[in-house]
mmCIF file with all atom_site columns, C-alpha atoms and ligand atoms in Angstrom:
data_model
loop_
_atom_site.group_PDB
_atom_site.id
_atom_site.type_symbol
_atom_site.label_atom_id
_atom_site.label_alt_id
_atom_site.label_comp_id
_atom_site.label_asym_id
_atom_site.label_entity_id
_atom_site.label_seq_id
_atom_site.pdbx_PDB_ins_code
_atom_site.Cartn_x
_atom_site.Cartn_y
_atom_site.Cartn_z
_atom_site.occupancy
_atom_site.B_iso_or_equiv
_atom_site.pdbx_formal_charge
_atom_site.auth_seq_id
_atom_site.auth_comp_id
_atom_site.auth_asym_id
_atom_site.auth_atom_id
_atom_site.pdbx_PDB_model_num
ATOM   1   C CA . MET A 1 1   ? 10.554  21.370 5.623   1.00 47.00 ? 368 MET A CA 1
ATOM   2   C CA . THR A 1 2   ? 9.376   18.225 7.858   1.00 57.00 ? 369 THR A CA 1
ATOM   3   C CA . ALA A 1 3   ? 6.998   14.789 6.838   1.00 83.00 ? 370 ALA A CA 1
ATOM   4   C CA . SER A 1 4   ? 6.787   13.773 10.438  1.00 92.00 ? 371 SER A CA 1
ATOM   5   C CA . ASN A 1 5   ? 4.319   14.985 10.909  1.00 96.00 ? 372 ASN A CA 1
ATOM   6   C CA . ARG A 1 6   ? 2.928   14.476 7.705   1.00 98.00 ? 373 ARG A CA 1
ATOM   7   C CA . ILE A 1 7   ? 0.386   11.748 6.317   1.00 98.00 ? 374 ILE A CA 1
ATOM   8   C CA . VAL A 1 8   ? -0.935  10.287 3.112   1.00 98.00 ? 375 VAL A CA 1
ATOM   9   C CA . LEU A 1 9   ? -3.723  9.222  1.677   1.00 98.00 ? 376 LEU A CA 1
ATOM   10  C CA . SER A 1 10  ? -5.385  7.464  -1.542  1.00 98.00 ? 377 SER A CA 1
ATOM   11  C CA . SER A 1 11  ? -7.252  5.233  -2.644  1.00 98.00 ? 378 SER A CA 1
ATOM   12  C CA . ASP A 1 12  ? -9.157  3.747  -5.766  1.00 98.00 ? 379 ASP A CA 1
ATOM   13  C CA . HIS A 1 13  ? -13.126 4.355  -6.653  1.00 98.00 ? 380 HIS A CA 1
ATOM   14  C CA . SER A 1 14  ? -13.881 1.365  -3.965  1.00 97.00 ? 381 SER A CA 1
ATOM   15  C CA . ALA A 1 15  ? -12.437 3.057  -1.137  1.00 98.00 ? 382 ALA A CA 1
ATOM   16  C CA . ILE A 1 16  ? -13.374 6.730  -1.546  1.00 98.00 ? 383 ILE A CA 1
ATOM   17  C CA . ALA A 1 17  ? -15.468 6.850  2.379   1.00 98.00 ? 384 ALA A CA 1
ATOM   18  C CA . LEU A 1 18  ? -13.447 4.938  3.851   1.00 98.00 ? 385 LEU A CA 1
ATOM   19  C CA . ARG A 1 19  ? -10.424 6.915  3.292   1.00 98.00 ? 386 ARG A CA 1
ATOM   20  C CA . GLN A 1 20  ? -12.503 10.269 3.195   1.00 98.00 ? 387 GLN A CA 1
ATOM   21  C CA . ALA A 1 21  ? -13.622 9.281  7.387   1.00 98.00 ? 388 ALA A CA 1
ATOM   22  C CA . ILE A 1 22  ? -10.282 8.165  8.021   1.00 98.00 ? 389 ILE A CA 1
ATOM   23  C CA . GLY A 1 23  ? -9.019  11.461 7.082   1.00 98.00 ? 390 GLY A CA 1
ATOM   24  C CA . GLY A 1 24  ? -10.975 13.290 9.307   1.00 98.00 ? 391 GLY A CA 1
ATOM   25  C CA . HIS A 1 25  ? -9.816  10.293 11.491  1.00 98.00 ? 392 HIS A CA 1
ATOM   26  C CA . VAL A 1 26  ? -6.123  11.247 11.088  1.00 98.00 ? 393 VAL A CA 1
ATOM   27  C CA . ALA A 1 27  ? -6.753  15.010 10.942  1.00 98.00 ? 394 ALA A CA 1
ATOM   28  C CA . ALA A 1 28  ? -8.212  15.615 14.635  1.00 98.00 ? 395 ALA A CA 1
ATOM   29  C CA . LEU A 1 29  ? -5.306  13.694 16.210  1.00 97.00 ? 396 LEU A CA 1
ATOM   30  C CA . GLY A 1 30  ? -2.494  16.438 14.680  1.00 97.00 ? 397 GLY A CA 1
ATOM   31  C CA . TRP A 1 31  ? -1.325  14.979 11.794  1.00 98.00 ? 398 TRP A CA 1
ATOM   32  C CA . VAL A 1 32  ? -0.863  17.645 8.319   1.00 98.00 ? 399 VAL A CA 1
ATOM   33  C CA . VAL A 1 33  ? -3.856  14.601 6.108   1.00 98.00 ? 400 VAL A CA 1
ATOM   34  C CA . VAL A 1 34  ? -2.526  14.586 2.165   1.00 98.00 ? 401 VAL A CA 1
ATOM   35  C CA . ASP A 1 35  ? -4.737  13.478 1.128   1.00 98.00 ? 402 ASP A CA 1
ATOM   36  C CA . ILE A 1 36  ? -3.883  12.639 -3.053  1.00 98.00 ? 403 ILE A CA 1
ATOM   37  C CA . GLY A 1 37  ? -7.518  11.051 -4.099  1.00 94.00 ? 404 GLY A CA 1
ATOM   38  C CA . PRO A 1 38  ? -10.049 10.525 -6.015  1.00 96.00 ? 405 PRO A CA 1
ATOM   39  C CA . THR A 1 39  ? -12.575 12.023 -5.323  1.00 93.00 ? 406 THR A CA 1
ATOM   40  C CA . THR A 1 40  ? -15.570 10.774 -7.217  1.00 92.00 ? 407 THR A CA 1
ATOM   41  C CA . ALA A 1 41  ? -16.955 7.465  -7.629  1.00 89.00 ? 408 ALA A CA 1
ATOM   42  C CA . GLU A 1 42  ? -15.042 6.954  -11.522 1.00 97.00 ? 409 GLU A CA 1
ATOM   43  C CA . SER A 1 43  ? -13.626 3.619  -12.255 1.00 98.00 ? 410 SER A CA 1
ATOM   44  C CA . THR A 1 44  ? -10.100 3.606  -11.604 1.00 98.00 ? 411 THR A CA 1
ATOM   45  C CA . ASP A 1 45  ? -6.461  1.910  -11.219 1.00 98.00 ? 412 ASP A CA 1
ATOM   46  C CA . TYR A 1 46  ? -5.884  0.979  -8.196  1.00 98.00 ? 413 TYR A CA 1
ATOM   47  C CA . PRO A 1 47  ? -1.902  0.858  -9.145  1.00 98.00 ? 414 PRO A CA 1
ATOM   48  C CA . ALA A 1 48  ? -1.406  4.292  -10.156 1.00 98.00 ? 415 ALA A CA 1
ATOM   49  C CA . HIS A 1 49  ? -3.023  5.538  -7.176  1.00 98.00 ? 416 HIS A CA 1
ATOM   50  C CA . GLY A 1 50  ? -0.465  2.910  -4.725  1.00 98.00 ? 417 GLY A CA 1
ATOM   51  C CA . GLU A 1 51  ? 2.142   3.900  -6.842  1.00 98.00 ? 418 GLU A CA 1
ATOM   52  C CA . ALA A 1 52  ? 1.366   7.660  -6.034  1.00 98.00 ? 419 ALA A CA 1
ATOM   53  C CA . ALA A 1 53  ? 1.759   7.667  -2.444  1.00 98.00 ? 420 ALA A CA 1
ATOM   54  C CA . ALA A 1 54  ? 4.547   5.445  -1.831  1.00 98.00 ? 421 ALA A CA 1
ATOM   55  C CA . ARG A 1 55  ? 5.985   7.918  -3.210  1.00 98.00 ? 422 ARG A CA 1
ATOM   56  C CA . ARG A 1 56  ? 5.310   10.177 -1.266  1.00 98.00 ? 423 ARG A CA 1
ATOM   57  C CA . VAL A 1 57  ? 7.030   8.361  1.405   1.00 98.00 ? 424 VAL A CA 1
ATOM   58  C CA . ALA A 1 58  ? 9.947   7.381  -0.184  1.00 97.00 ? 425 ALA A CA 1
ATOM   59  C CA . SER A 1 59  ? 11.014  10.784 -1.321  1.00 98.00 ? 426 SER A CA 1
ATOM   60  C CA . GLY A 1 60  ? 10.448  11.742 2.463   1.00 98.00 ? 427 GLY A CA 1
ATOM   61  C CA . ASP A 1 61  ? 7.435   13.892 1.613   1.00 98.00 ? 428 ASP A CA 1
ATOM   62  C CA . CYS A 1 62  ? 5.277   11.937 3.607   1.00 98.00 ? 429 CYS A CA 1
ATOM   63  C CA . ARG A 1 63  ? 6.222   9.804  6.647   1.00 98.00 ? 430 ARG A CA 1
ATOM   64  C CA . PHE A 1 64  ? 3.929   7.431  5.984   1.00 98.00 ? 431 PHE A CA 1
ATOM   65  C CA . GLY A 1 65  ? 0.507   6.603  3.698   1.00 99.00 ? 432 GLY A CA 1
ATOM   66  C CA . ILE A 1 66  ? -2.366  5.018  4.764   1.00 99.00 ? 433 ILE A CA 1
ATOM   67  C CA . ILE A 1 67  ? -4.113  3.330  1.113   1.00 99.00 ? 434 ILE A CA 1
ATOM   68  C CA . LEU A 1 68  ? -6.981  1.902  0.417   1.00 98.00 ? 435 LEU A CA 1
ATOM   69  C CA . CYS A 1 69  ? -8.825  -0.188 -2.283  1.00 98.00 ? 436 CYS A CA 1
ATOM   70  C CA . GLY A 1 70  ? -11.663 -3.161 -2.016  1.00 98.00 ? 437 GLY A CA 1
ATOM   71  C CA . THR A 1 71  ? -9.770  -5.616 -0.495  1.00 98.00 ? 438 THR A CA 1
ATOM   72  C CA . GLY A 1 72  ? -6.665  -3.199 -0.180  1.00 98.00 ? 439 GLY A CA 1
ATOM   73  C CA . GLN A 1 73  ? -4.149  -6.077 -1.621  1.00 98.00 ? 440 GLN A CA 1
ATOM   74  C CA . GLY A 1 74  ? -4.202  -5.281 -5.031  1.00 98.00 ? 441 GLY A CA 1
ATOM   75  C CA . ILE A 1 75  ? -2.739  -1.354 -4.473  1.00 99.00 ? 442 ILE A CA 1
ATOM   76  C CA . MET A 1 76  ? -0.095  -2.975 -1.252  1.00 98.00 ? 443 MET A CA 1
ATOM   77  C CA . MET A 1 77  ? 0.979   -4.254 -3.991  1.00 98.00 ? 444 MET A CA 1
ATOM   78  C CA . ALA A 1 78  ? 1.790   -1.903 -6.278  1.00 98.00 ? 445 ALA A CA 1
ATOM   79  C CA . ALA A 1 79  ? 3.156   0.464  -2.477  1.00 98.00 ? 446 ALA A CA 1
ATOM   80  C CA . ASN A 1 80  ? 5.963   -2.479 -2.656  1.00 97.00 ? 447 ASN A CA 1
ATOM   81  C CA . LYS A 1 81  ? 6.800   -1.834 -5.853  1.00 96.00 ? 448 LYS A CA 1
ATOM   82  C CA . VAL A 1 82  ? 8.119   0.717  -4.967  1.00 96.00 ? 449 VAL A CA 1
ATOM   83  C CA . LYS A 1 83  ? 12.170  0.848  -3.341  1.00 95.00 ? 450 LYS A CA 1
ATOM   84  C CA . GLY A 1 84  ? 12.118  1.520  0.557   1.00 96.00 ? 451 GLY A CA 1
ATOM   85  C CA . VAL A 1 85  ? 7.699   0.429  1.268   1.00 97.00 ? 452 VAL A CA 1
ATOM   86  C CA . ARG A 1 86  ? 6.696   -1.304 3.710   1.00 98.00 ? 453 ARG A CA 1
ATOM   87  C CA . CYS A 1 87  ? 3.935   -1.777 3.497   1.00 98.00 ? 454 CYS A CA 1
ATOM   88  C CA . GLY A 1 88  ? 0.443   -3.673 5.091   1.00 99.00 ? 455 GLY A CA 1
ATOM   89  C CA . VAL A 1 89  ? -2.401  -5.121 4.143   1.00 99.00 ? 456 VAL A CA 1
ATOM   90  C CA . CYS A 1 90  ? -4.221  -5.239 7.801   1.00 99.00 ? 457 CYS A CA 1
ATOM   91  C CA . ALA A 1 91  ? -7.787  -5.733 8.628   1.00 98.00 ? 458 ALA A CA 1
ATOM   92  C CA . ASP A 1 92  ? -7.485  -6.310 12.711  1.00 99.00 ? 459 ASP A CA 1
ATOM   93  C CA . THR A 1 93  ? -5.393  -4.059 14.968  1.00 99.00 ? 460 THR A CA 1
ATOM   94  C CA . PHE A 1 94  ? -2.259  -6.930 15.943  1.00 99.00 ? 461 PHE A CA 1
ATOM   95  C CA . SER A 1 95  ? -1.280  -6.408 13.269  1.00 99.00 ? 462 SER A CA 1
ATOM   96  C CA . ALA A 1 96  ? -1.174  -2.698 12.692  1.00 99.00 ? 463 ALA A CA 1
ATOM   97  C CA . ARG A 1 97  ? 0.628   -1.962 15.289  1.00 98.00 ? 464 ARG A CA 1
ATOM   98  C CA . MET A 1 98  ? 2.700   -5.773 14.610  1.00 98.00 ? 465 MET A CA 1
ATOM   99  C CA . ILE A 1 99  ? 3.846   -4.377 11.287  1.00 98.00 ? 466 ILE A CA 1
ATOM   100 C CA . ARG A 1 100 ? 5.596   -0.932 12.695  1.00 98.00 ? 467 ARG A CA 1
ATOM   101 C CA . GLN A 1 101 ? 6.873   -2.552 15.777  1.00 98.00 ? 468 GLN A CA 1
ATOM   102 C CA . HIS A 1 102 ? 8.481   -5.687 13.690  1.00 98.00 ? 469 HIS A CA 1
ATOM   103 C CA . ASN A 1 103 ? 8.945   -4.683 10.499  1.00 98.00 ? 470 ASN A CA 1
ATOM   104 C CA . ASP A 1 104 ? 8.952   -0.574 10.831  1.00 98.00 ? 471 ASP A CA 1
ATOM   105 C CA . ALA A 1 105 ? 6.561   -0.413 7.871   1.00 98.00 ? 472 ALA A CA 1
ATOM   106 C CA . ASN A 1 106 ? 5.417   2.513  6.411   1.00 98.00 ? 473 ASN A CA 1
ATOM   107 C CA . MET A 1 107 ? 2.294   2.615  4.661   1.00 99.00 ? 474 MET A CA 1
ATOM   108 C CA . LEU A 1 108 ? -0.638  0.729  5.386   1.00 99.00 ? 475 LEU A CA 1
ATOM   109 C CA . SER A 1 109 ? -2.976  -0.480 3.707   1.00 99.00 ? 476 SER A CA 1
ATOM   110 C CA . ILE A 1 110 ? -7.225  -1.448 4.639   1.00 99.00 ? 477 ILE A CA 1
ATOM   111 C CA . GLY A 1 111 ? -9.332  -3.204 2.003   1.00 98.00 ? 478 GLY A CA 1
ATOM   112 C CA . ALA A 1 112 ? -13.364 -0.872 2.307   1.00 98.00 ? 479 ALA A CA 1
ATOM   113 C CA . ARG A 1 113 ? -14.507 -3.901 1.327   1.00 98.00 ? 480 ARG A CA 1
ATOM   114 C CA . VAL A 1 114 ? -13.348 -6.007 3.844   1.00 98.00 ? 481 VAL A CA 1
ATOM   115 C CA . VAL A 1 115 ? -13.295 -3.911 7.254   1.00 98.00 ? 482 VAL A CA 1
ATOM   116 C CA . GLY A 1 116 ? -16.441 -1.325 8.644   1.00 98.00 ? 483 GLY A CA 1
ATOM   117 C CA . GLU A 1 117 ? -15.257 2.639  9.649   1.00 98.00 ? 484 GLU A CA 1
ATOM   118 C CA . GLY A 1 118 ? -15.281 1.405  13.296  1.00 98.00 ? 485 GLY A CA 1
ATOM   119 C CA . LEU A 1 119 ? -12.343 -1.003 13.147  1.00 98.00 ? 486 LEU A CA 1
ATOM   120 C CA . ALA A 1 120 ? -10.974 0.962  10.134  1.00 99.00 ? 487 ALA A CA 1
ATOM   121 C CA . LEU A 1 121 ? -10.372 3.587  12.437  1.00 98.00 ? 488 LEU A CA 1
ATOM   122 C CA . ASP A 1 122 ? -9.147  1.729  14.806  1.00 98.00 ? 489 ASP A CA 1
ATOM   123 C CA . ILE A 1 123 ? -6.680  -0.189 12.550  1.00 99.00 ? 490 ILE A CA 1
ATOM   124 C CA . VAL A 1 124 ? -5.805  3.462  11.970  1.00 99.00 ? 491 VAL A CA 1
ATOM   125 C CA . GLU A 1 125 ? -4.895  4.087  15.095  1.00 98.00 ? 492 GLU A CA 1
ATOM   126 C CA . ALA A 1 126 ? -3.149  0.987  15.918  1.00 98.00 ? 493 ALA A CA 1
ATOM   127 C CA . PHE A 1 127 ? -0.407  1.625  12.625  1.00 98.00 ? 494 PHE A CA 1
ATOM   128 C CA . LEU A 1 128 ? 0.608   5.090  13.857  1.00 98.00 ? 495 LEU A CA 1
ATOM   129 C CA . THR A 1 129 ? 0.519   4.703  17.674  1.00 98.00 ? 496 THR A CA 1
ATOM   130 C CA . ALA A 1 130 ? 3.111   2.084  17.672  1.00 98.00 ? 497 ALA A CA 1
ATOM   131 C CA . PRO A 1 131 ? 6.776   2.392  17.795  1.00 98.00 ? 498 PRO A CA 1
ATOM   132 C CA . PHE A 1 132 ? 9.633   -0.055 16.229  1.00 98.00 ? 499 PHE A CA 1
ATOM   133 C CA . ASP A 1 133 ? 10.897  -2.095 18.343  1.00 98.00 ? 500 ASP A CA 1
ATOM   134 C CA . GLY A 1 134 ? 14.126  -1.708 16.914  1.00 98.00 ? 501 GLY A CA 1
ATOM   135 C CA . GLY A 1 135 ? 16.929  -4.493 17.881  1.00 98.00 ? 502 GLY A CA 1
ATOM   136 C CA . ARG A 1 136 ? 17.147  -8.184 16.174  1.00 98.00 ? 503 ARG A CA 1
ATOM   137 C CA . HIS A 1 137 ? 14.745  -6.745 13.322  1.00 98.00 ? 504 HIS A CA 1
ATOM   138 C CA . ALA A 1 138 ? 16.268  -4.718 12.465  1.00 98.00 ? 505 ALA A CA 1
ATOM   139 C CA . PRO A 1 139 ? 18.402  -6.175 10.127  1.00 98.00 ? 506 PRO A CA 1
ATOM   140 C CA . ARG A 1 140 ? 15.886  -7.383 9.321   1.00 98.00 ? 507 ARG A CA 1
ATOM   141 C CA . VAL A 1 141 ? 13.583  -4.638 8.109   1.00 98.00 ? 508 VAL A CA 1
ATOM   142 C CA . ALA A 1 142 ? 17.476  -3.879 6.046   1.00 97.00 ? 509 ALA A CA 1
ATOM   143 C CA . MET A 1 143 ? 17.316  -7.854 4.213   1.00 96.00 ? 510 MET A CA 1
ATOM   144 C CA . ILE A 1 144 ? 14.342  -6.453 3.294   1.00 95.00 ? 511 ILE A CA 1
ATOM   145 C CA . GLY A 1 145 ? 15.713  -2.908 1.377   1.00 94.00 ? 512 GLY A CA 1
ATOM   146 C CA . ALA A 1 146 ? 18.359  -5.495 -0.211  1.00 95.00 ? 513 ALA A CA 1
ATOM   147 C CA . LEU A 1 147 ? 15.963  -6.869 -2.048  1.00 91.00 ? 514 LEU A CA 1
ATOM   148 C CA . ASP A 1 148 ? 13.929  -3.586 -3.376  1.00 63.00 ? 515 ASP A CA 1
ATOM   149 C CA . GLY A 1 149 ? 14.828  -3.778 -7.197  1.00 57.00 ? 516 GLY A CA 1
HETATM 150 C C1 . RB5 B 2 .   ? -11.901 -3.076 -7.830  1.00 94.50 ? 447 RB5 B C1 1
HETATM 151 O O1 . RB5 B 2 .   ? -12.575 -3.296 -8.361  1.00 94.50 ? 447 RB5 B O1 1
HETATM 152 C C2 . RB5 B 2 .   ? -10.838 -4.129 -7.089  1.00 94.50 ? 447 RB5 B C2 1
HETATM 153 O O2 . RB5 B 2 .   ? -10.408 -4.849 -7.753  1.00 94.50 ? 447 RB5 B O2 1
HETATM 154 C C3 . RB5 B 2 .   ? -10.090 -3.197 -6.150  1.00 94.50 ? 447 RB5 B C3 1
HETATM 155 O O3 . RB5 B 2 .   ? -10.385 -2.046 -5.747  1.00 94.50 ? 447 RB5 B O3 1
HETATM 156 C C4 . RB5 B 2 .   ? -9.117  -3.867 -5.277  1.00 94.50 ? 447 RB5 B C4 1
HETATM 157 O O4 . RB5 B 2 .   ? -9.401  -4.697 -4.804  1.00 94.50 ? 447 RB5 B O4 1
HETATM 158 C C5 . RB5 B 2 .   ? -7.638  -4.187 -6.125  1.00 94.50 ? 447 RB5 B C5 1
HETATM 159 O O5 . RB5 B 2 .   ? -6.814  -5.214 -5.209  1.00 94.50 ? 447 RB5 B O5 1
#
């Protein structure tokens, strides 16, 4: 089994519609979407959803993760507690490219109450298409990993 074309999606209750729109877009780009919910608008706890998605990435089941909550901040904080995960919140395409190129981010977080659907889809595409630059950035990323735990 290869994780190279699998991407996990999760959110809290505040971001279900945007998460589903992102899922459709990402699938159209050729990714296998692993949407782990939730599916109802009932209030739910973003740390649990951030952790669940992060574990799919950290375990190697999925190459990337995209997570959402109202601001993108809380769910990002939870995901970054999982060893091996590097997740950034992005509300612009430049940052989405840079967290791949310089930080080798494996997860992207978006605030559903911050960005509209059109920009969110552009952010996702920027994140998924930018390669890690390596070179001088590699030891810095390794330093982040050394801080885990
Ligand atoms: C939920 O109301 C909200 O707190 C959550 O979606 C997120 O913004 C937390 O960081």
